[in-house]
């Protein structure tokens, strides 16, 4: 008789959810040691790729509320990781840019992601690694858009 308290070991969805949770916990812990979070990384990454993005555009890309993004950006600004190049004020679009400090933090964060990737696929050969990446991309595409 199957233990109904445990997810089926063959459920790809549950395996991915459980793996995702473990990876997120690991990366959160390592980023926290650098004074960062995944939200910080998301905001820095988006701003590095598109300086001057609005709060609402950053929130949309990160799939969080504008209020949460404002809090994240305030933390990054206090850390000296981003700078505002427009005067704050109601109705004005803030022009935010990554500073040298922010670029260094982003590089540290990306190194944590790279090390996590390396550890994750260390048991795989080169061909298996490429196949796993291809399969994960296909599964991600077939899952459809994220819920609002």
CSV table of C-alpha atoms in Angstrom, one decimal:
chain,number,residue,atom,x,y,z
A,1,UNK,CA,0.0,0.0,0.0
A,2,UNK,CA,1.3,3.4,-1.0
A,3,UNK,CA,2.1,5.9,1.8
A,4,UNK,CA,-0.3,8.8,1.0
A,5,UNK,CA,1.6,11.2,3.3
A,6,UNK,CA,4.5,11.2,0.9
A,7,UNK,CA,4.5,12.5,-2.7
A,8,UNK,CA,5.0,9.8,-5.3
A,9,UNK,CA,8.7,9.4,-6.0
A,10,UNK,CA,8.0,9.5,-9.8
A,11,UNK,CA,6.0,12.7,-9.8
A,12,UNK,CA,8.1,15.2,-11.9
A,13,UNK,CA,6.2,18.1,-10.5
A,14,UNK,CA,6.8,17.1,-6.9
A,15,UNK,CA,10.4,16.3,-7.5
A,16,UNK,CA,11.0,19.7,-9.1
A,17,UNK,CA,9.1,21.5,-6.3
A,18,UNK,CA,11.1,19.7,-3.6
A,19,UNK,CA,14.4,20.3,-5.5
A,20,UNK,CA,13.5,23.9,-6.0
A,21,UNK,CA,12.8,24.4,-2.3
A,22,UNK,CA,16.1,22.8,-1.3
A,23,UNK,CA,18.0,24.9,-3.8
A,24,UNK,CA,16.2,28.1,-2.7
A,25,UNK,CA,17.0,27.4,1.0
A,26,UNK,CA,20.6,26.8,0.2
A,27,UNK,CA,21.0,29.9,-2.0
A,28,UNK,CA,19.1,32.1,0.5
A,29,UNK,CA,21.5,31.0,3.3
A,30,UNK,CA,24.6,31.7,1.2
A,31,UNK,CA,23.3,35.0,-0.1
A,32,UNK,CA,22.3,36.0,3.4
A,33,UNK,CA,26.0,35.6,4.4
A,34,UNK,CA,26.7,38.4,1.8
A,35,UNK,CA,23.9,40.5,3.1
A,36,UNK,CA,21.8,39.7,0.0
A,37,UNK,CA,18.5,37.9,-0.8
A,38,UNK,CA,17.1,36.4,-4.0
A,39,UNK,CA,14.9,39.5,-4.3
A,40,UNK,CA,18.0,41.7,-4.1
A,41,UNK,CA,19.7,39.6,-6.8
A,42,UNK,CA,16.6,39.8,-9.0
A,43,UNK,CA,16.4,43.6,-8.7
A,44,UNK,CA,20.1,44.1,-9.3
A,45,UNK,CA,20.1,41.7,-12.2
A,46,UNK,CA,17.2,43.4,-13.9
A,47,UNK,CA,18.7,46.9,-13.3
A,48,UNK,CA,22.1,45.8,-14.5
A,49,UNK,CA,20.5,44.6,-17.8
A,50,UNK,CA,18.2,47.6,-18.1
A,51,UNK,CA,19.3,50.7,-16.2
A,52,UNK,CA,16.4,53.1,-15.4
A,53,UNK,CA,13.6,50.6,-15.2
A,54,UNK,CA,10.6,51.8,-13.1
A,55,UNK,CA,9.6,50.3,-9.8
A,56,UNK,CA,6.5,48.8,-11.4
A,57,UNK,CA,8.4,47.3,-14.2
A,58,UNK,CA,11.0,45.8,-11.8
A,59,UNK,CA,8.1,44.4,-9.7
A,60,UNK,CA,6.4,42.9,-12.7
A,61,UNK,CA,9.6,41.2,-13.8
A,62,UNK,CA,10.2,39.8,-10.3
A,63,UNK,CA,6.5,38.8,-9.9
A,64,UNK,CA,6.1,40.7,-6.7
A,65,UNK,CA,4.0,43.7,-5.6
A,66,UNK,CA,5.3,47.3,-6.2
A,67,UNK,CA,5.3,47.8,-2.5
A,68,UNK,CA,7.6,44.8,-2.0
A,69,UNK,CA,9.9,46.0,-4.8
A,70,UNK,CA,10.0,49.5,-3.2
A,71,UNK,CA,11.2,47.9,0.1
A,72,UNK,CA,13.8,45.8,-1.7
A,73,UNK,CA,15.1,48.8,-3.6
A,74,UNK,CA,15.2,50.9,-0.4
A,75,UNK,CA,17.4,48.2,1.1
A,76,UNK,CA,19.6,48.2,-1.9
A,77,UNK,CA,19.9,52.0,-1.9
A,78,UNK,CA,20.8,51.9,1.8
A,79,UNK,CA,23.5,49.4,1.0
A,80,UNK,CA,24.9,51.7,-1.7
A,81,UNK,CA,24.1,49.0,-4.3
A,82,UNK,CA,21.8,51.3,-6.4
A,83,UNK,CA,21.5,55.0,-6.9
A,84,UNK,CA,18.6,57.2,-7.8
A,85,UNK,CA,19.4,59.7,-10.5
A,86,UNK,CA,16.1,61.6,-10.3
A,87,UNK,CA,14.7,63.5,-7.5
A,88,UNK,CA,12.2,61.5,-5.5
A,89,UNK,CA,8.6,62.7,-5.7
A,90,UNK,CA,5.1,61.5,-6.3
A,91,UNK,CA,4.4,60.8,-10.0
A,92,UNK,CA,8.0,60.9,-11.0
A,93,UNK,CA,9.6,57.8,-12.5
A,94,UNK,CA,12.7,57.0,-10.5
A,95,UNK,CA,15.8,56.4,-12.6
A,96,UNK,CA,17.7,53.7,-10.8
A,97,UNK,CA,21.1,52.5,-11.6
A,98,UNK,CA,23.5,49.8,-10.2
A,99,UNK,CA,26.6,51.3,-8.5
A,100,UNK,CA,30.0,49.7,-8.4
A,101,UNK,CA,29.1,48.3,-5.0
A,102,UNK,CA,25.9,46.8,-6.5
A,103,UNK,CA,27.9,45.3,-9.4
A,104,UNK,CA,30.3,43.7,-6.9
A,105,UNK,CA,27.3,42.3,-4.9
A,106,UNK,CA,25.7,41.0,-8.1
A,107,UNK,CA,29.0,39.3,-9.0
A,108,UNK,CA,29.1,37.6,-5.6
A,109,UNK,CA,25.5,36.5,-6.0
A,110,UNK,CA,26.1,35.1,-9.4
A,111,UNK,CA,29.1,33.2,-8.1
A,112,UNK,CA,26.8,31.6,-5.5
A,113,UNK,CA,24.4,30.6,-8.3
A,114,UNK,CA,27.3,29.2,-10.3
A,115,UNK,CA,28.6,27.2,-7.4
A,116,UNK,CA,25.1,25.9,-6.7
A,117,UNK,CA,24.8,24.9,-10.4
A,118,UNK,CA,28.2,23.2,-10.3
A,119,UNK,CA,27.3,21.2,-7.1
A,120,UNK,CA,23.9,20.3,-8.5
A,121,UNK,CA,25.2,18.7,-11.7
A,122,UNK,CA,28.5,17.4,-10.3
A,123,UNK,CA,27.2,13.8,-10.4
A,124,UNK,CA,26.3,14.2,-14.1
A,125,UNK,CA,28.5,13.8,-17.1
A,126,UNK,CA,28.8,16.5,-19.7
A,127,UNK,CA,26.2,14.9,-21.9
A,128,UNK,CA,23.8,14.4,-19.0
A,129,UNK,CA,24.3,18.0,-17.9
A,130,UNK,CA,23.4,19.3,-21.4
A,131,UNK,CA,20.4,16.9,-21.6
A,132,UNK,CA,19.2,17.9,-18.1
A,133,UNK,CA,19.4,21.6,-19.0
A,134,UNK,CA,17.5,21.0,-22.2
A,135,UNK,CA,14.8,19.0,-20.4
A,136,UNK,CA,14.4,21.6,-17.7
A,137,UNK,CA,13.9,24.3,-20.3
A,138,UNK,CA,11.3,22.2,-22.1
A,139,UNK,CA,9.5,21.5,-18.8
A,140,UNK,CA,9.6,25.2,-17.9
A,141,UNK,CA,8.1,26.2,-21.3
A,142,UNK,CA,5.4,23.5,-21.1
A,143,UNK,CA,4.4,24.7,-17.6
A,144,UNK,CA,3.1,27.9,-19.2
A,145,UNK,CA,3.2,31.4,-17.8
A,146,UNK,CA,3.6,32.0,-14.0
A,147,UNK,CA,0.4,32.7,-12.1
A,148,UNK,CA,-0.2,36.5,-11.5
